[in-house]
mmCIF file of C-alpha atoms in Angstrom:
data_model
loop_
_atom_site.group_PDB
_atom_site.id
_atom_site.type_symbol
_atom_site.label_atom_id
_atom_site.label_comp_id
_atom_site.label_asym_id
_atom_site.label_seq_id
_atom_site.Cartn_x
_atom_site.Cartn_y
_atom_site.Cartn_z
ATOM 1 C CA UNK A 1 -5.829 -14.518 27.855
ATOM 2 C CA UNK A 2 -9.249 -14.604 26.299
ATOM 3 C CA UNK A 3 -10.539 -12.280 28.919
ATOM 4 C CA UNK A 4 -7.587 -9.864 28.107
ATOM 5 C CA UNK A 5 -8.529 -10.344 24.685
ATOM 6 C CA UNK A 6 -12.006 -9.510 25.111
ATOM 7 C CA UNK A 7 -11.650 -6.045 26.962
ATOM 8 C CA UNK A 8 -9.305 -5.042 24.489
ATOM 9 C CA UNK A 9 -11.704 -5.325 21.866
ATOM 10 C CA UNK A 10 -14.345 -3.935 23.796
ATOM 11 C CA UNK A 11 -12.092 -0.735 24.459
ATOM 12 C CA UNK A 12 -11.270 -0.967 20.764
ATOM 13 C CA UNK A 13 -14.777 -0.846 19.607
ATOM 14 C CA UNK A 14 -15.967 2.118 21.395
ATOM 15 C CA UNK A 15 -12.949 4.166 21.453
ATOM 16 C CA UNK A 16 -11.085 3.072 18.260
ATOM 17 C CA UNK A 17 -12.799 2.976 15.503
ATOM 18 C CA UNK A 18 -12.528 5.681 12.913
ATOM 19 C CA UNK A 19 -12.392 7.027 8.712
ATOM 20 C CA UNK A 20 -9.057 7.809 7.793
ATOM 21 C CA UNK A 21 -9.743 9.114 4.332
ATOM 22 C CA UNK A 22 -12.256 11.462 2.454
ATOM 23 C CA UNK A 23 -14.494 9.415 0.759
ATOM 24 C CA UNK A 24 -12.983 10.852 -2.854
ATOM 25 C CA UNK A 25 -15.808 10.433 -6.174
ATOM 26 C CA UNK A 26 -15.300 6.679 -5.276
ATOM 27 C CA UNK A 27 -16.898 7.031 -2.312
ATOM 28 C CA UNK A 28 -15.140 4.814 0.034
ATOM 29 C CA UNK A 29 -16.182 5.674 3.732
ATOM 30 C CA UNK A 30 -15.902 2.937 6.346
ATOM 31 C CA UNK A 31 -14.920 3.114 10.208
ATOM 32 C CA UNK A 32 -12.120 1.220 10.867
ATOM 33 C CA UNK A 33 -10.489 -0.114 13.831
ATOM 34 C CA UNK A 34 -7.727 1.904 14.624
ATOM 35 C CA UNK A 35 -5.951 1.284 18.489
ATOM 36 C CA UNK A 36 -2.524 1.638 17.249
ATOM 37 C CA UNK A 37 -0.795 5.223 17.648
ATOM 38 C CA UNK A 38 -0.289 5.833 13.935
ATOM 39 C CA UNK A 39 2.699 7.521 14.357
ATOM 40 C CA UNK A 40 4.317 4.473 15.992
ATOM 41 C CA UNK A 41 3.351 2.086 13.306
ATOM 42 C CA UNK A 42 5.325 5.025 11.046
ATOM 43 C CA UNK A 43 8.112 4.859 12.913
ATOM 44 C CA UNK A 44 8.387 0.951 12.873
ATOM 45 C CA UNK A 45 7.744 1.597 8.812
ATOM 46 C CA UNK A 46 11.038 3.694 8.469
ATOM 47 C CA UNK A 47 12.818 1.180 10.414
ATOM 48 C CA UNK A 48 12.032 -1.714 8.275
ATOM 49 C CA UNK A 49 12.002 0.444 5.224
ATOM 50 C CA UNK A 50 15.473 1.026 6.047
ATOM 51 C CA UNK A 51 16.714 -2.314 6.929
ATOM 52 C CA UNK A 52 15.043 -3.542 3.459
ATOM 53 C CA UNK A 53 17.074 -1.024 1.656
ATOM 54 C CA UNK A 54 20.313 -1.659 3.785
ATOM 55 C CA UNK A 55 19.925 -5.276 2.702
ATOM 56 C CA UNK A 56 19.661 -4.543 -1.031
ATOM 57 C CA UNK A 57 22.356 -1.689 -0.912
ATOM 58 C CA UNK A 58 24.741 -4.361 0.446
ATOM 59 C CA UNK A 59 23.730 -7.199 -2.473
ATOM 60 C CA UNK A 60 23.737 -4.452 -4.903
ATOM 61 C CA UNK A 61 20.357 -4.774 -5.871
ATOM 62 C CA UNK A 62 19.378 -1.110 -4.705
ATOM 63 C CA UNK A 63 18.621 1.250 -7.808
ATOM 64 C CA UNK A 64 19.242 4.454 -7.125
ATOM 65 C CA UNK A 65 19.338 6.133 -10.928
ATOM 66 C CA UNK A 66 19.141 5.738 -14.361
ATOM 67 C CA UNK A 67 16.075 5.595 -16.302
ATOM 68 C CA UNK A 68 14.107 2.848 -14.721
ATOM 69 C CA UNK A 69 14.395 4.627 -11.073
ATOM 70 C CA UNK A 70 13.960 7.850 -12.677
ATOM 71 C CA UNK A 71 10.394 6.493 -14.323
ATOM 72 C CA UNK A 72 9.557 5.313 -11.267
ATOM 73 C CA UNK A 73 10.421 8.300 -9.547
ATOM 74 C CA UNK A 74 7.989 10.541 -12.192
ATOM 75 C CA UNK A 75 5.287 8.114 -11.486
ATOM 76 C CA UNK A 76 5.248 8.212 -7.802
ATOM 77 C CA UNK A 77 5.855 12.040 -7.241
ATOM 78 C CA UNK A 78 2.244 12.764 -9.192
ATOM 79 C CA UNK A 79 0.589 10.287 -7.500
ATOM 80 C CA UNK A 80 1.875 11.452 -3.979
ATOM 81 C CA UNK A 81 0.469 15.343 -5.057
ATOM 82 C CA UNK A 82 -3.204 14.046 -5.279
ATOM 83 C CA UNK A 83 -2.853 11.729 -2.258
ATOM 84 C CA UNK A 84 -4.339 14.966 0.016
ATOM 85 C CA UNK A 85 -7.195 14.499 -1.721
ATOM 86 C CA UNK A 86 -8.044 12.042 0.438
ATOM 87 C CA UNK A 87 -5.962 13.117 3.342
ATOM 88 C CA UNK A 88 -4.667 16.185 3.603
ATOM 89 C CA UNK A 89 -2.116 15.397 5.943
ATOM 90 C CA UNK A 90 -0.240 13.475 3.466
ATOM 91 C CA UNK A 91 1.362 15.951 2.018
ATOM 92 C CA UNK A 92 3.260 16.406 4.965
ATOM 93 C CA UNK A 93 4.504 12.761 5.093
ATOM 94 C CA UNK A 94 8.366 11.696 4.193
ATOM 95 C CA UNK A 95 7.316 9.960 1.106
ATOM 96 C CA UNK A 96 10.365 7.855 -0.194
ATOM 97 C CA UNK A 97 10.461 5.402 -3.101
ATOM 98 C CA UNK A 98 12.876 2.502 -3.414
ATOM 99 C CA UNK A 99 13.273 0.168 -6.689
ATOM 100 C CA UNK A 100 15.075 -3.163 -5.675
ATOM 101 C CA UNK A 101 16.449 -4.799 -8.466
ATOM 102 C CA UNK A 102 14.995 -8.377 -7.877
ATOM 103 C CA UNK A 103 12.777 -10.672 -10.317
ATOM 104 C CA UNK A 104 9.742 -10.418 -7.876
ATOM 105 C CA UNK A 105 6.615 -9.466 -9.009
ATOM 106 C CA UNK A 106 6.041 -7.266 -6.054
ATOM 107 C CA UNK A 107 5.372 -3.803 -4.724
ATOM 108 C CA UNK A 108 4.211 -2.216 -1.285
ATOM 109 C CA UNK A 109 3.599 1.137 0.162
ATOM 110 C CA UNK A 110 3.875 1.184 4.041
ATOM 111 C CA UNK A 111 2.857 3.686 6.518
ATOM 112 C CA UNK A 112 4.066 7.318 6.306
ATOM 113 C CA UNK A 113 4.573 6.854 2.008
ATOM 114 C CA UNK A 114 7.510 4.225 2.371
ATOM 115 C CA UNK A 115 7.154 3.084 -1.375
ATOM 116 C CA UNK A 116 9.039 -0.071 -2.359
ATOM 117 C CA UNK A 117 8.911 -1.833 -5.988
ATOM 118 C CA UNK A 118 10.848 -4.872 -7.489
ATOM 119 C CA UNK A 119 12.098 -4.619 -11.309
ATOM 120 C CA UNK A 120 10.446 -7.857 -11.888
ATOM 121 C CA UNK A 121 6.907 -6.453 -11.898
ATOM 122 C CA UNK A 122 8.383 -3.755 -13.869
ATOM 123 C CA UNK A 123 9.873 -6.148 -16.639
ATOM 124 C CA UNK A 124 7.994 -9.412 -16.281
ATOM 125 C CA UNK A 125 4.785 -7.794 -16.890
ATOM 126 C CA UNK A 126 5.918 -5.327 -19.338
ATOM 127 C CA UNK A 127 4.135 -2.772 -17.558
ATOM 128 C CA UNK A 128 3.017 0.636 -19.286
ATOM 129 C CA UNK A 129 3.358 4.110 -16.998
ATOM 130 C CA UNK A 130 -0.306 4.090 -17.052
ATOM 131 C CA UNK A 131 0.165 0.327 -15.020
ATOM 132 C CA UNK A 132 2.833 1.252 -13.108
ATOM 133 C CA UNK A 133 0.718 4.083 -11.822
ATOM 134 C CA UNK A 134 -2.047 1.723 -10.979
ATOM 135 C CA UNK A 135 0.300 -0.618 -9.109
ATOM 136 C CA UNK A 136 1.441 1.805 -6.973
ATOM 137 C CA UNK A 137 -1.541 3.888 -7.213
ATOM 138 C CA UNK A 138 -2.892 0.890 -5.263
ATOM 139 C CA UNK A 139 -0.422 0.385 -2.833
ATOM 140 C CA UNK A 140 -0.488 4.059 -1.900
ATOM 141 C CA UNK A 141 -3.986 3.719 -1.089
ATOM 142 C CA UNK A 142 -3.326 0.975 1.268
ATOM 143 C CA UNK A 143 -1.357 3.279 3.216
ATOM 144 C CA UNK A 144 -3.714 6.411 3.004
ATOM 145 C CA UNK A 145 -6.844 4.514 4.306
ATOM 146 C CA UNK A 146 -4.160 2.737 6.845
ATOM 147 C CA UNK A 147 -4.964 -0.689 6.156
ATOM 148 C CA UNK A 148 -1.797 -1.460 7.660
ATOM 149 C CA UNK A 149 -2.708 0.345 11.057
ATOM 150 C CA UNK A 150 -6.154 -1.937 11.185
ATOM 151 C CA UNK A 151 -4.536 -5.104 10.439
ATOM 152 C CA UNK A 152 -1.999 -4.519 13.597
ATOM 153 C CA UNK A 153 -5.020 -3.368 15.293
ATOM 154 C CA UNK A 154 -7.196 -6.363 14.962
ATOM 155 C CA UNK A 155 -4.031 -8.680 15.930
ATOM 156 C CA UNK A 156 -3.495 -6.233 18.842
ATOM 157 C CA UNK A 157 -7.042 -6.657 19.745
ATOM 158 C CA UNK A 158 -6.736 -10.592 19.504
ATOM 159 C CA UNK A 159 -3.694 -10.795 21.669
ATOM 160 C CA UNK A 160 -1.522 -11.712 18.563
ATOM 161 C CA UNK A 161 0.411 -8.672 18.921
ATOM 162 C CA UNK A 162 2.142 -7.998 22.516
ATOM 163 C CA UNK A 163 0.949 -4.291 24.085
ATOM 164 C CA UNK A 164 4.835 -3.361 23.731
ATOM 165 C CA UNK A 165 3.381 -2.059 20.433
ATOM 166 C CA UNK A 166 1.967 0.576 22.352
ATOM 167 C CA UNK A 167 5.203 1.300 24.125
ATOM 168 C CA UNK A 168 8.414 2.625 23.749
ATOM 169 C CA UNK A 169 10.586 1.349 21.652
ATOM 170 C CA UNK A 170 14.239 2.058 23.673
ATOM 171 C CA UNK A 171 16.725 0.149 21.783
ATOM 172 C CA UNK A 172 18.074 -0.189 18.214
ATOM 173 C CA UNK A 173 17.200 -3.955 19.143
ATOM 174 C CA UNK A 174 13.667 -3.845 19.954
ATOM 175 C CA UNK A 175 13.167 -1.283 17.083
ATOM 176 C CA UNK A 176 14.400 -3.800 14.274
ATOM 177 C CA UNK A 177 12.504 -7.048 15.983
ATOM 178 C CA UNK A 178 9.269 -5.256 16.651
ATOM 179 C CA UNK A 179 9.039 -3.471 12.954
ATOM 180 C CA UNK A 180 10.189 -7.117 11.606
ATOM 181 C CA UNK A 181 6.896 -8.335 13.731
ATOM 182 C CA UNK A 182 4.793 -5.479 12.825
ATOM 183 C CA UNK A 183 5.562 -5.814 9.066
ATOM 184 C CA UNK A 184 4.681 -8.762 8.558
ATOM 185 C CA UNK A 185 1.375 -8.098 9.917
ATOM 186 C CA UNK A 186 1.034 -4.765 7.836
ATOM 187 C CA UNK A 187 2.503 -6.290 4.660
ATOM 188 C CA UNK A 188 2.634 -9.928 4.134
ATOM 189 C CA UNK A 189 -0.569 -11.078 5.358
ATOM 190 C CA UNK A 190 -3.166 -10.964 3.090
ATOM 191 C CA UNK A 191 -5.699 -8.158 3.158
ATOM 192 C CA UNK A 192 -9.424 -8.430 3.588
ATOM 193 C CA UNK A 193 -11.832 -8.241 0.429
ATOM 194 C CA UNK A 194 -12.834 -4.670 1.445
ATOM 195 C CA UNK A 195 -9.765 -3.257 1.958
ATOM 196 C CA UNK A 196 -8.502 -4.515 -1.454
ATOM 197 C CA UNK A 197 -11.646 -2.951 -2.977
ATOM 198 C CA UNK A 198 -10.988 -0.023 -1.353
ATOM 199 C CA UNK A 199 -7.196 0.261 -2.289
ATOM 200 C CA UNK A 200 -8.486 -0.715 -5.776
ATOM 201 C CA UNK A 201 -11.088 2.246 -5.598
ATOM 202 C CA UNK A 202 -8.654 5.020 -3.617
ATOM 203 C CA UNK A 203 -5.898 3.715 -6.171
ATOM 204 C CA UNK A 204 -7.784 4.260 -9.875
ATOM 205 C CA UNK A 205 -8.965 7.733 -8.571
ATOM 206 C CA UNK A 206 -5.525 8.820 -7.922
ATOM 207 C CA UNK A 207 -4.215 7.443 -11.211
ATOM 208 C CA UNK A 208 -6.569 9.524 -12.983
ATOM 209 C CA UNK A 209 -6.493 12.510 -11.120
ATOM 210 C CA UNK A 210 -2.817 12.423 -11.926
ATOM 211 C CA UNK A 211 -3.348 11.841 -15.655
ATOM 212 C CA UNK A 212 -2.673 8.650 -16.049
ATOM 213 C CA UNK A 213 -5.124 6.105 -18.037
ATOM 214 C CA UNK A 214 -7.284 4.687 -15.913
ATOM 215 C CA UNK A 215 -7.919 1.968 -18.147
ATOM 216 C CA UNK A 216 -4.900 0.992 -17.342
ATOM 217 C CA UNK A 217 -6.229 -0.573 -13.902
ATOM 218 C CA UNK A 218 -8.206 -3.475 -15.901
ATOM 219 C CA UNK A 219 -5.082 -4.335 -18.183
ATOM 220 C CA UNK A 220 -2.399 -4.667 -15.246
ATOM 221 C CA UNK A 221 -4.665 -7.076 -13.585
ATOM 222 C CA UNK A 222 -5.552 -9.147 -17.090
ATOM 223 C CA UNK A 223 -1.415 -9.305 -16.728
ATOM 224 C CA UNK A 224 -1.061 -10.443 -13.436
ATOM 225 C CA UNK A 225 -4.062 -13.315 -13.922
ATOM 226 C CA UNK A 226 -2.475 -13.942 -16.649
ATOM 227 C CA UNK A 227 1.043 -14.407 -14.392
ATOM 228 C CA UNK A 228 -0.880 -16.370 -12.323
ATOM 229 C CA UNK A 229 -1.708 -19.321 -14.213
ATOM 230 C CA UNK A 230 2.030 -21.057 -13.999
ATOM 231 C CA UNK A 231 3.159 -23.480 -11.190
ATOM 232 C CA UNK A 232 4.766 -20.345 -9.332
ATOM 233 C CA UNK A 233 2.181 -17.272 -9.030
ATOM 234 C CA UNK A 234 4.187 -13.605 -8.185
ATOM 235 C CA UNK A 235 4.458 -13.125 -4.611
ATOM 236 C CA UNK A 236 2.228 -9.850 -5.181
ATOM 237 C CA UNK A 237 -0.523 -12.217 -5.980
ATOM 238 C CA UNK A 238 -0.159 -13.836 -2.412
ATOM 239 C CA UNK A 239 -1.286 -10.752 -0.833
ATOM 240 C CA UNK A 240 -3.478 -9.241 -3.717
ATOM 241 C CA UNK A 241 -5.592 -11.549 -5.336
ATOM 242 C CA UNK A 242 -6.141 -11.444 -9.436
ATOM 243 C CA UNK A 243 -9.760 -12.599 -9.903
ATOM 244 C CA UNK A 244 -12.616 -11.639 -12.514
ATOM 245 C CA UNK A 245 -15.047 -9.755 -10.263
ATOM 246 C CA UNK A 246 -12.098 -7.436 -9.350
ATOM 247 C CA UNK A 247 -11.591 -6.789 -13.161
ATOM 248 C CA UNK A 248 -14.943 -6.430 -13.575
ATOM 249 C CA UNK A 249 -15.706 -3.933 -10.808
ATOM 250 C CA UNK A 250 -12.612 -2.136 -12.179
ATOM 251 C CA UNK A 251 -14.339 -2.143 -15.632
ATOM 252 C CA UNK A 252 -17.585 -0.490 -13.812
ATOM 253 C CA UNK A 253 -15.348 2.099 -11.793
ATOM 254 C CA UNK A 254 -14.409 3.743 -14.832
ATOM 255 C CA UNK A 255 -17.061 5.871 -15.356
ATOM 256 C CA UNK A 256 -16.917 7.576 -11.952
ATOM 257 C CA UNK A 257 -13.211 8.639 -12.829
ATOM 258 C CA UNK A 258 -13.231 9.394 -16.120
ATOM 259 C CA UNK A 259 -14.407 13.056 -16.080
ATOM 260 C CA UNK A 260 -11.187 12.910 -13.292
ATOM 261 C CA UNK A 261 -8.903 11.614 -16.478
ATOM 262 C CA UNK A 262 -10.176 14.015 -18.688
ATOM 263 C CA UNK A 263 -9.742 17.087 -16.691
ATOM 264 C CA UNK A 264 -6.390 16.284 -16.071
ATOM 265 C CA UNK A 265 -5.456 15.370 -19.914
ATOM 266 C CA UNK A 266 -6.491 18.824 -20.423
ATOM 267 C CA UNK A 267 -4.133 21.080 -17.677
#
């Protein structure tokens, strides 16, 4: 198993590794270790993307319209337009955006532009447009620089994850119970200290290329410290950690996007 284990990283590390994403004015530019087909780990996205939204359909917890989808909506769509600014073939991906009506503070973006956000971080935090944006801002960046993909990767590449990744997927069956496996990897275990930074980074640049404050980023995450500091912290917390040094390198990040801001105010 070890041995196994061993190769596969070996293989991984010469033949693997890769940059996803232009580094943008935030300069992010990092080789990553990428062993997983990418469109795969899209296909297992849709799957569990639509079993999530199957599941809140059937509760009635699935917002399709009104105002606080259709905010939403306006958000995402001018964030996804700048998103080929760090890869151009995003703006070929089936972006789709689903608001669950749930108290959870949480929000996600998996691979391929699967968008999902829960009313609760909406309404608990009393989030502005301009924090929305960087909320998803950030989780869209996730799924541009593919964190997702490297997490699977390095659990591949540890023998956590079974090489059936790799294969086909035949059956409705093995579809739902791999993309259950495969999301939790992608999604609910925490990320690495870079790769927040980077989603941080990649995240405030789109915001403000799209207009939106980018300000903003330093005030969403005063709210969710803030959030933090009862007996239950948000879920989003358990995955993206509130801390000072983030707000402060958010703080310094501002003057590398605000001539971004700016020249967007103005078209």
């Amino acid at each position: 198993m070890i041995k196994h284990a061993v190769i596969v990283a070996a293989i991984a590390a010469l033949a693997g590794c890769a940059s996803t994403t232009s580094p943008g004015a935030v300069d992010v530019d990092r080789r990553q270790l990428l062993i997983v087909p990418a469109e795969q780990l899209e296909q297992m996205a849709q799957v569990s993307f639509n079993e999530q939204n199957e599941k809140a359909r059937a509760a009635g917890k699935l917002v399709t319209q009104g105002a606080e989808y259709e905010r939403l909506r306006r958000i995402a769509a001018r964030l996804q337009q700048q998103a080929p600014v760090f890869r151009p073939d995003a703006a070929n991906w089936n972006w789709e955006v689903a608001l669950i009506d749930s108290p959870e503070l949480n929000a996600s973006c998996a691979p391929g532009g699967k968008i999902t956000v829960y009313t609760g971080i909406i309404r608990s935090l009393n989030l502005t447009d301009d924090e929305i944006a960087m909320v998803v801002g950030h989780e869209i960046a996730h799924a541009l620089r593919e964190h997702g993909r490297e997490k699977v990767s390095q659990a591949m590449a540890q023998n956590l994850i079974g090489s059936v990744v790799l294969g086909a997927l035949q059956t409705t069956e093995t579809q739902a119970k791999m993309a259950s496996q495969v999301a939790d990897v992608m999604l609910t275990l925490p990320n690495s200290r870079k790769n927040e930074s980077e989603a941080d980074k990649i995240g405030l640049e789109l915001a403000a290329r799209a207009g939106f404050n980018p300000a903003a980023a330093v005030s969403v995450w005063q709210k969710m410290g803030a959030a933090s500091s009862g007996d239950r912290p948000p879920q989003f917390l358990s995955t993206h950690p509130a801390n000072e040094s983030r707000i402060a390198d958010l703080t310094r990040m501002q003057a590398a996007v605000a001539p971004l801001y700016q020249a967007a105010s103005k078209q």
